[in-house]
Short mmCIF file of C-alpha atoms in Angstrom, two decimals:
data_model
loop_
_atom_site.label_atom_id
_atom_site.label_comp_id
_atom_site.label_asym_id
_atom_site.label_seq_id
_atom_site.Cartn_x
_atom_site.Cartn_y
_atom_site.Cartn_z
CA MET P 29 67.12 63.76 -30.27
CA SER P 30 64.90 61.13 -31.95
CA ALA P 31 61.71 59.88 -30.36
CA GLY P 32 63.36 56.49 -29.84
CA SER P 33 66.36 58.05 -28.10
CA GLU P 34 64.08 60.12 -25.87
CA SER P 35 62.16 56.99 -24.89
CA TYR P 36 65.39 55.20 -24.00
CA ARG P 37 66.60 58.17 -21.95
CA GLU P 38 63.41 58.54 -19.93
CA ALA P 39 63.10 54.81 -19.26
CA LEU P 40 66.75 54.47 -18.23
CA GLU P 41 66.56 57.51 -15.97
CA ALA P 42 63.51 56.03 -14.24
CA ALA P 43 65.21 52.64 -13.91
CA SER P 44 68.39 54.22 -12.53
CA ARG P 45 66.45 56.24 -9.97
CA HIS P 46 64.44 53.27 -8.73
CA ALA P 47 67.46 50.96 -8.69
CA THR P 48 69.39 53.48 -6.61
CA GLU P 49 66.47 53.85 -4.20
CA TRP P 50 66.32 50.06 -3.87
CA LEU P 51 70.02 49.72 -3.15
CA ASP P 52 69.95 52.64 -0.71
CA SER P 53 67.11 50.96 1.20
CA LEU P 54 69.00 47.72 1.86
CA PRO P 55 70.85 48.66 5.09
CA GLY P 56 67.64 49.51 6.95
CA ARG P 57 64.89 47.40 5.41
CA ASP P 58 63.66 44.02 6.58
CA VAL P 59 65.01 41.23 4.40
CA GLY P 60 61.86 39.26 3.59
CA PRO P 61 59.15 40.25 1.09
CA LYS P 62 55.89 41.73 2.31
CA LYS P 63 53.54 40.24 -0.29
CA THR P 64 53.14 36.80 -1.82
CA ALA P 65 53.38 35.86 -5.48
CA GLY P 66 49.64 35.21 -5.51
CA GLU P 67 48.89 38.69 -4.23
CA LEU P 68 51.24 40.29 -6.73
CA LEU P 69 49.83 38.33 -9.64
CA GLU P 70 46.64 40.31 -9.21
CA VAL P 71 48.68 43.49 -9.75
CA PHE P 72 50.82 42.30 -12.64
CA GLY P 73 48.41 39.86 -14.29
CA GLY P 74 44.91 39.97 -15.73
CA PRO P 75 44.08 40.39 -19.41
CA LEU P 76 46.70 42.14 -21.53
CA GLN P 77 45.47 45.68 -22.21
CA HIS P 78 44.62 46.70 -25.77
CA GLY P 79 46.92 49.71 -25.98
CA GLY P 80 50.52 50.08 -24.87
CA MET P 81 52.12 52.11 -22.06
CA GLY P 82 55.10 54.42 -22.38
CA ALA P 83 58.49 52.92 -21.57
CA ALA P 84 59.15 55.20 -18.57
CA ASP P 85 55.63 54.55 -17.26
CA VAL P 86 56.22 50.80 -17.52
CA VAL P 87 59.37 51.16 -15.42
CA GLU P 88 57.52 53.29 -12.84
CA TYR P 89 54.70 50.75 -12.60
CA LEU P 90 57.12 47.82 -12.38
CA ALA P 91 59.31 49.36 -9.69
CA THR P 92 56.44 50.66 -7.57
CA HIS P 93 54.35 47.50 -7.55
CA ALA P 94 57.22 44.98 -7.37
CA GLU P 95 58.82 46.55 -4.28
CA PRO P 96 56.60 44.77 -1.68
CA GLY P 97 57.45 41.42 -3.24
CA LEU P 98 61.20 41.82 -3.36
CA MET P 99 63.50 39.80 -1.12
CA ALA P 100 66.48 41.89 -0.02
CA MET P 101 68.94 39.32 -1.33
CA PRO P 102 71.65 41.96 -1.93
CA SER P 103 71.55 42.82 1.80
CA GLY P 104 74.49 41.95 4.03
CA ARG P 105 71.91 40.35 6.37
CA PHE P 106 70.74 37.81 3.80
CA PHE P 107 72.22 34.42 4.73
CA GLY P 108 69.76 32.11 2.93
CA TRP P 109 70.69 29.21 0.65
CA VAL P 110 74.00 30.12 -1.04
CA ILE P 111 73.17 33.42 -2.73
CA GLY P 112 75.67 36.22 -3.10
CA GLY P 113 75.19 39.93 -3.69
CA THR P 114 76.50 41.97 -6.60
CA LEU P 115 79.66 44.07 -6.70
CA PRO P 116 79.19 47.64 -7.98
CA ALA P 117 81.44 47.20 -11.03
CA ALA P 118 79.74 43.93 -11.95
CA LEU P 119 76.28 45.46 -11.62
CA ALA P 120 77.16 48.42 -13.82
CA ALA P 121 78.82 46.14 -16.37
CA ASP P 122 75.67 44.02 -16.50
CA TRP P 123 73.66 47.13 -17.35
CA MET P 124 76.14 47.82 -20.15
CA VAL P 125 75.68 44.26 -21.43
CA SER P 126 71.95 44.89 -21.77
CA ALA P 127 72.49 48.26 -23.47
CA TRP P 128 75.08 46.86 -25.90
CA ASP P 129 72.66 44.01 -26.76
CA GLN P 130 75.35 41.72 -28.17
CA ASN P 131 74.49 38.12 -29.06
CA THR P 132 77.73 36.61 -27.80
CA SER P 133 78.16 33.56 -29.97
CA MET P 134 80.75 34.45 -32.62
CA ARG P 135 84.09 36.22 -32.29
CA TYR P 136 83.60 37.58 -35.81
CA ALA P 137 80.26 39.24 -35.03
CA THR P 138 80.84 40.45 -31.47
CA PRO P 139 84.60 40.81 -31.08
CA ALA P 140 84.53 43.05 -27.99
CA ALA P 141 82.29 40.73 -25.99
CA ALA P 142 84.22 37.64 -27.12
CA ALA P 143 87.58 39.20 -26.22
CA ILE P 144 86.34 40.33 -22.80
CA GLU P 145 85.01 36.86 -22.01
CA GLU P 146 88.20 35.20 -23.20
CA ALA P 147 90.25 37.52 -21.00
CA ALA P 148 88.00 36.81 -18.03
CA GLY P 149 88.37 33.07 -18.61
CA ASN P 150 92.16 33.33 -18.69
CA TRP P 151 92.14 35.37 -15.48
CA LEU P 152 89.97 32.74 -13.80
CA LEU P 153 92.37 29.95 -14.70
CA GLU P 154 95.25 31.98 -13.29
CA LEU P 155 93.35 33.02 -10.18
CA LEU P 156 92.16 29.52 -9.31
CA GLY P 157 95.36 27.71 -10.30
CA LEU P 158 93.65 25.57 -12.95
CA PRO P 159 95.46 24.16 -16.01
CA PRO P 160 96.14 27.04 -18.44
CA GLU P 161 95.22 24.92 -21.47
CA SER P 162 91.65 24.55 -20.19
CA ASP P 163 88.66 25.97 -22.04
CA VAL P 164 86.23 28.22 -20.14
CA GLY P 165 82.55 28.56 -20.99
CA PHE P 166 80.10 31.05 -19.47
CA VAL P 167 76.71 29.43 -18.85
CA THR P 168 73.58 30.31 -16.87
CA GLY P 169 74.55 28.88 -13.48
CA ALA P 170 76.24 26.05 -11.63
CA THR P 171 73.73 23.43 -12.82
CA MET P 172 74.48 24.18 -16.46
CA ALA P 173 78.19 24.40 -15.68
CA ASN P 174 77.96 20.84 -14.35
CA PHE P 175 75.90 19.84 -17.39
CA THR P 176 78.41 21.31 -19.84
CA SER P 177 81.41 19.74 -18.13
CA LEU P 178 79.71 16.36 -17.93
CA LEU P 179 78.84 16.45 -21.63
CA ALA P 180 82.54 16.90 -22.37
CA ALA P 181 83.30 14.01 -20.02
CA ARG P 182 80.70 11.83 -21.74
CA TRP P 183 82.20 12.53 -25.16
CA ARG P 184 85.74 11.75 -24.06
CA LEU P 185 84.86 8.59 -22.14
CA LEU P 186 82.72 7.14 -24.94
CA THR P 187 85.22 8.12 -27.62
CA ASN P 188 88.02 6.42 -25.70
CA ALA P 189 85.77 3.35 -25.44
CA GLY P 190 85.33 3.32 -29.22
CA TRP P 191 81.75 4.59 -29.30
CA ASP P 192 80.59 7.54 -31.46
CA ALA P 193 77.71 8.98 -29.47
CA GLU P 194 77.21 11.86 -31.94
CA ALA P 195 76.48 9.40 -34.73
CA ASN P 196 74.89 6.54 -32.78
CA GLY P 197 73.36 8.12 -29.71
CA LEU P 198 73.72 6.46 -26.31
CA ALA P 199 71.62 3.35 -26.88
CA GLY P 200 73.78 0.31 -27.52
CA GLY P 201 76.96 1.99 -26.35
CA PRO P 202 78.97 1.25 -23.22
CA ARG P 203 77.36 2.46 -20.01
CA ILE P 204 79.31 5.14 -18.18
CA ARG P 205 79.37 4.38 -14.47
CA CYS P 206 78.89 7.63 -12.54
CA VAL P 207 80.09 7.82 -8.94
CA VAL P 208 79.26 10.61 -6.49
CA GLY P 209 79.67 11.38 -2.81
CA GLN P 210 76.79 10.82 -0.45
CA GLU P 211 76.45 14.54 0.21
CA ARG P 212 76.83 15.93 -3.31
CA HIS P 213 74.53 18.76 -4.34
CA ALA P 214 71.29 17.80 -6.09
CA SER P 215 72.34 19.78 -9.17
CA VAL P 216 74.93 17.07 -9.91
CA ASP P 217 72.18 14.45 -10.11
CA LEU P 218 70.15 16.84 -12.23
CA ALA P 219 73.02 17.37 -14.66
CA LEU P 220 73.67 13.63 -14.88
CA ARG P 221 70.00 13.15 -15.72
CA TYR P 222 70.14 15.84 -18.40
CA VAL P 223 73.23 14.22 -19.91
CA GLY P 224 71.45 10.85 -20.00
CA LEU P 225 73.79 9.05 -17.62
CA GLY P 226 71.19 7.98 -15.08
CA THR P 227 71.35 7.45 -11.34
CA PRO P 228 74.90 7.47 -9.95
CA ALA P 229 76.50 5.08 -7.51
CA VAL P 230 76.92 6.70 -4.09
CA VAL P 231 80.08 6.67 -1.98
CA PRO P 232 79.77 7.18 1.80
CA SER P 233 80.86 10.51 3.27
CA ASP P 234 82.29 11.41 6.66
CA ARG P 235 80.53 13.51 9.32
CA GLN P 236 81.38 16.73 7.52
CA GLY P 237 80.15 15.47 4.16
CA ARG P 238 83.55 14.68 2.61
CA ILE P 239 83.84 11.65 0.33
CA ILE P 240 85.85 8.79 1.86
CA PRO P 241 88.69 7.79 -0.54
CA ALA P 242 88.86 4.15 0.61
CA GLU P 243 85.13 3.80 -0.03
CA LEU P 244 85.56 5.47 -3.42
CA ASP P 245 88.20 2.89 -4.30
CA ARG P 246 85.83 0.11 -3.28
CA VAL P 247 82.90 1.42 -5.34
CA LEU P 248 85.04 2.08 -8.42
CA GLY P 249 86.30 -1.49 -8.30
CA GLU P 250 82.82 -3.03 -8.29
CA GLY P 251 82.19 -2.95 -12.04
CA THR P 252 83.62 -2.41 -15.49
CA GLY P 253 83.36 0.21 -18.20
CA PRO P 254 84.04 3.95 -18.48
CA LEU P 255 84.04 5.82 -15.16
CA LEU P 256 83.03 9.34 -14.16
CA VAL P 257 83.69 10.59 -10.62
CA CYS P 258 82.08 13.78 -9.28
CA LEU P 259 83.76 15.46 -6.32
CA GLN P 260 82.71 18.53 -4.35
CA ALA P 261 84.33 21.82 -3.36
CA GLY P 262 82.10 23.24 -0.64
CA ASN P 263 79.43 21.12 1.03
CA LEU P 264 76.06 22.85 1.13
CA HIS P 265 75.69 22.44 4.90
CA SER P 266 79.20 22.23 6.29
CA GLY P 267 81.25 23.99 3.63
CA ALA P 268 83.60 20.96 3.65
CA PHE P 269 85.80 20.05 0.68
CA ASP P 270 86.43 16.53 -0.57
CA PRO P 271 90.04 15.34 -0.09
CA PHE P 272 91.01 15.99 -3.71
CA SER P 273 94.55 14.66 -3.74
CA GLU P 274 93.59 11.30 -2.30
CA ALA P 275 90.28 10.96 -4.14
CA ILE P 276 91.73 11.92 -7.53
CA SER P 277 94.64 9.53 -7.02
CA VAL P 278 92.11 6.75 -6.47
CA ALA P 279 90.09 7.81 -9.52
CA ARG P 280 93.20 7.86 -11.71
CA LYS P 281 93.98 4.28 -10.67
CA HIS P 282 90.64 3.34 -12.24
CA ASN P 283 91.08 5.60 -15.32
CA ALA P 284 88.10 7.78 -14.35
CA TRP P 285 87.29 11.30 -15.52
CA VAL P 286 87.10 13.53 -12.44
CA HIS P 287 84.69 16.45 -12.29
CA VAL P 288 84.52 18.95 -9.41
CA ASP P 289 81.27 20.68 -8.50
CA GLY P 290 82.55 23.89 -6.91
CA ALA P 291 79.49 26.13 -7.13
CA PHE P 292 80.66 28.33 -4.26
CA GLY P 293 83.73 26.52 -2.98
CA LEU P 294 85.95 26.69 -6.06
CA TRP P 295 86.73 30.31 -5.14
CA ALA P 296 88.65 29.15 -2.05
CA ALA P 297 91.48 28.31 -4.46
CA ALA P 298 92.13 32.06 -4.75
CA VAL P 299 93.04 32.35 -1.04
CA PRO P 300 96.52 31.15 -0.02
CA GLU P 301 95.58 30.46 3.60
CA LEU P 302 92.71 28.21 2.47
CA SER P 303 95.02 26.06 0.34
CA ALA P 304 94.54 23.05 2.63
CA LEU P 305 90.90 22.91 1.49
CA THR P 306 91.72 22.88 -2.22
CA GLU P 307 94.94 20.86 -2.31
CA GLY P 308 94.88 18.63 -5.39
CA LEU P 309 91.87 20.45 -6.90
CA ALA P 310 93.73 21.28 -10.13
CA LEU P 311 94.39 17.57 -10.79
CA ALA P 312 90.78 17.04 -11.91
CA ASP P 313 89.54 17.08 -15.54
CA SER P 314 86.71 19.60 -15.25
CA TRP P 315 85.27 22.10 -12.81
CA ALA P 316 81.98 23.98 -12.37
CA THR P 317 81.22 27.11 -10.39
CA ASP P 318 78.80 30.01 -10.14
CA ALA P 319 80.18 33.53 -10.28
CA HIS P 320 77.07 34.90 -8.60
CA LYS P 321 77.84 33.11 -5.39
CA SER P 322 81.23 33.91 -3.87
CA LEU P 323 82.49 36.27 -6.59
CA ASN P 324 79.27 38.33 -6.40
CA VAL P 325 78.34 39.15 -9.99
CA PRO P 326 74.70 39.38 -11.17
CA TYR P 327 72.71 36.24 -11.81
CA ASP P 328 72.98 34.24 -15.05
CA CYS P 329 76.69 33.50 -14.79
CA GLY P 330 77.90 29.97 -14.24
CA ILE P 331 81.36 28.90 -15.37
CA ALA P 332 82.37 25.57 -16.90
CA VAL P 333 86.08 24.79 -17.07
CA VAL P 334 87.30 21.74 -19.01
CA LYS P 335 90.95 20.78 -19.35
CA ASP P 336 90.30 18.71 -22.48
CA ALA P 337 89.37 21.49 -24.93
CA THR P 338 88.79 19.03 -27.75
CA ALA P 339 86.19 17.17 -25.69
CA LEU P 340 84.36 20.36 -24.76
CA ARG P 341 84.34 21.86 -28.25
CA THR P 342 83.30 18.60 -29.91
CA ALA P 343 80.52 17.96 -27.40
CA MET P 344 79.15 21.52 -27.48
CA GLY P 345 80.14 23.00 -30.86
CA VAL P 346 78.33 23.12 -34.19
CA SER P 347 79.39 24.00 -37.74
CA THR P 348 77.10 25.61 -40.33
CA SER P 349 77.58 27.84 -43.35
CA TYR P 350 75.99 30.90 -41.75
CA LEU P 351 78.12 30.88 -38.57
CA ILE P 352 81.18 32.81 -39.73
CA GLN P 353 84.42 31.90 -38.01
CA ASP P 354 86.95 34.56 -37.07
CA VAL P 355 90.01 34.72 -39.30
CA ASP P 356 92.38 33.61 -36.53
CA GLY P 357 90.57 30.29 -36.24
CA SER P 358 90.08 30.49 -32.46
CA ALA P 359 87.15 28.75 -30.84
CA ASP P 360 83.93 30.74 -30.77
CA PRO P 361 82.02 31.26 -27.52
CA PHE P 362 79.25 28.97 -28.76
CA ASP P 363 81.79 26.12 -29.01
CA LYS P 364 81.97 25.98 -25.21
CA VAL P 365 78.36 26.35 -24.02
CA PRO P 366 74.89 24.92 -24.77
CA GLU P 367 73.45 28.11 -26.29
CA LEU P 368 73.92 29.78 -29.64
CA SER P 369 72.06 32.94 -28.64
CA ARG P 370 72.98 34.45 -25.27
CA ARG P 371 73.94 37.65 -23.50
CA ALA P 372 77.57 38.51 -22.80
CA ARG P 373 77.43 37.08 -19.31
CA GLY P 374 81.19 36.92 -18.95
CA VAL P 375 81.49 40.73 -19.05
CA PRO P 376 80.38 41.24 -15.41
CA VAL P 377 82.92 38.57 -14.39
CA TRP P 378 85.64 40.55 -16.17
CA ALA P 379 84.43 43.72 -14.41
CA ALA P 380 84.44 42.05 -10.99
CA LEU P 381 87.94 40.68 -11.50
CA LYS P 382 89.22 43.98 -12.91
CA SER P 383 87.79 45.92 -9.97
CA LEU P 384 89.18 43.54 -7.34
CA GLY P 385 92.43 42.16 -8.70
CA LYS P 386 93.97 38.98 -7.31
CA GLU P 387 94.32 40.27 -3.77
CA GLY P 388 90.84 41.79 -3.82
CA VAL P 389 89.27 38.45 -4.78
CA ALA P 390 91.31 36.68 -2.08
CA GLU P 391 90.28 39.28 0.50
CA GLN P 392 86.62 38.98 -0.46
CA ILE P 393 86.59 35.19 -0.08
CA ARG P 394 88.70 35.43 3.08
CA ARG P 395 86.22 37.91 4.54
CA LEU P 396 83.25 35.63 3.81
CA ALA P 397 84.96 32.74 5.61
CA ASN P 398 85.94 35.00 8.51
CA ARG P 399 82.37 36.26 8.91
CA ALA P 400 81.14 32.66 9.09
CA ALA P 401 83.74 31.90 11.76
CA GLN P 402 82.63 35.00 13.71
CA LEU P 403 79.03 33.87 13.59
CA ALA P 404 79.90 30.36 14.72
CA GLU P 405 82.06 31.60 17.58
CA ARG P 406 79.48 34.05 18.90
CA LEU P 407 76.54 31.70 18.47
CA SER P 408 78.30 28.79 20.18
CA ALA P 409 78.31 30.94 23.33
CA VAL P 410 74.52 31.35 23.22
CA GLY P 411 72.64 28.93 25.45
CA GLY P 412 70.62 26.36 23.53
CA VAL P 413 72.57 26.82 20.27
CA GLU P 414 74.64 23.99 18.83
CA VAL P 415 77.06 24.53 15.94
CA LEU P 416 77.05 21.22 14.08
CA ASN P 417 79.85 21.65 11.55
CA ASP P 418 83.52 22.49 11.47
CA VAL P 419 83.38 26.07 10.18
CA ASP P 420 86.31 26.08 7.75
CA TYR P 421 84.62 28.06 4.99
CA THR P 422 81.38 30.02 4.59
CA GLN P 423 78.68 27.70 5.97
CA VAL P 424 77.33 27.39 9.52
CA SER P 425 74.74 24.76 10.47
CA LEU P 426 72.86 25.17 13.75
CA ALA P 427 70.49 23.09 15.84
CA PHE P 428 68.53 24.13 18.92
CA GLY P 429 67.81 20.83 20.63
CA ASP P 430 65.10 18.70 19.07
CA ASP P 431 63.79 19.12 15.53
CA ALA P 432 60.59 20.83 16.60
CA THR P 433 62.51 23.52 18.48
CA THR P 434 64.87 24.04 15.56
CA ARG P 435 61.94 24.47 13.16
CA ALA P 436 60.29 26.91 15.55
CA VAL P 437 63.46 29.00 15.92
CA THR P 438 63.94 29.03 12.15
CA ALA P 439 60.36 30.21 11.60
CA ARG P 440 60.78 32.92 14.24
CA VAL P 441 64.01 34.21 12.67
CA ILE P 442 62.35 34.44 9.26
CA ALA P 443 59.21 36.07 10.65
CA ASP P 444 61.27 38.65 12.54
CA GLY P 445 62.69 39.86 9.21
CA HIS P 446 65.93 41.47 10.38
CA VAL P 447 67.92 38.64 8.77
CA TRP P 448 67.10 35.77 6.45
CA MET P 449 68.42 32.24 7.01
CA SER P 450 67.10 29.05 5.48
CA GLY P 451 66.10 25.84 7.20
CA SER P 452 67.33 22.48 5.96
CA ARG P 453 67.97 18.93 7.11
CA TRP P 454 71.48 17.52 7.56
CA GLN P 455 72.95 14.44 9.20
CA GLY P 456 69.49 13.30 10.26
CA LYS P 457 68.57 16.59 12.00
CA ASP P 458 66.56 19.68 11.13
CA ILE P 459 68.89 22.66 11.06
CA LEU P 460 69.07 26.40 10.55
CA ARG P 461 71.73 27.03 7.91
CA ILE P 462 73.70 30.24 7.58
CA SER P 463 75.52 30.90 4.32
CA VAL P 464 77.80 33.94 4.25
CA SER P 465 77.97 34.84 0.58
CA ASN P 466 77.65 38.63 0.30
CA TRP P 467 80.65 40.94 -0.07
CA SER P 468 78.87 43.64 1.94
CA THR P 469 78.19 41.59 5.11
CA SER P 470 79.68 43.66 7.93
CA ASP P 471 80.46 43.34 11.62
CA GLU P 472 77.16 45.08 12.28
CA ASP P 473 75.32 42.54 10.11
CA VAL P 474 76.94 39.72 12.09
CA LYS P 475 75.87 41.40 15.34
CA VAL P 476 72.28 41.75 14.10
CA ALA P 477 72.26 38.10 13.02
CA VAL P 478 73.45 36.85 16.41
CA GLU P 479 70.89 39.02 18.19
CA ALA P 480 68.10 37.76 15.93
CA ILE P 481 68.92 34.15 16.76
CA GLU P 482 69.29 34.89 20.47
CA SER P 483 65.89 36.58 20.43
CA ALA P 484 64.27 33.71 18.52
CA VAL P 485 65.70 31.10 20.89
CA ALA P 486 64.53 33.05 23.94
CA SER P 487 61.07 33.51 22.45
CA VAL P 488 60.63 29.85 21.54
CA ARG P 489 61.88 28.63 24.93
CA SER P 490 59.88 31.11 27.01
#
């Protein structure tokens, strides 16, 4: 065995041991970290030493000293923001991606990675009922999935208006009017800013955060020029879905491109009994989601889906003499995403889908929604707890009287450490928001969560 191989072996053995210890600790450990970033910087920072450290020793140092600063996000008792766990097959596949070290840009150079990602993309279209002619790109997260889809939209809308943005830039061209719902996620605004389309017009939403089609019609009729409408699958606070059939019908009347931000909600399309939430979803032009959320693959895996493959490949692709195209002439992975150099982030998606199958994905999403319903039902019976939203999907928003009491209960839940839930503000009120996003959340985790909130409410009111 060469010295290099021995170094790999020792480092990987150390990493595997520490990773297993970490995962084994999740059922019993408190969720929150024990040290702050400032405290840990003293351990990991300082001047870079003159000499190096052995690979296995680096792993030992990293694992030992990072542990107090780790949030138990893979725990079934983590309900903060909208952050999923990681399925075993997806985790192991992600390790393989790092070991293979493939720069997944060209089919010619990395055929295995390209084929796996293409297969995963086709499975996703089938699973979610999206148009089979769509292109699928694997990006870093939902924000970049929105960005990628909106770049394709920009190209198509400007091209149809007779403007060549690639040659002329945006200055002097027709202004694309962007229209969003009042309760869209901030990442949509961020992506619009990145794409250079500016501040969008806002359409009022109902009490659950759904865009109102009649108001959309009114706003779309207030100006001229190319139109881009952004809808939402899964409101951050209520889990609500925009009424796609009605809203897209209105958008089509005005010749708008329709994009759907479905960071965690797009996965509801895989569950037959949730079809009322996603009816009409497939009528849009582009979709964005994050596989880390409801599908539960490791981080760094957003998904952009664009029906108009020409728009996506023209907006994102590049042609040079040193980028060798595969003999079959198919689109390369770099034709569908912002990066040339990237890891094979679609491989863990393939592994997750292969391990679950259609029914397994449906059952996983179904279980997340059912856990949220369980939490809402049990918490609504607790004195002083108000469930603010219709719990149709994976989100539960709670209030505990006035804002000060809600903030105090939220702080007490976090300080207690048995579960983690994030505070927010919705519909003019401070809230405690529960997001059920982890495949491993169990009945026992639900019980612990209810007890933690009951205890916090009793403590604050005593």
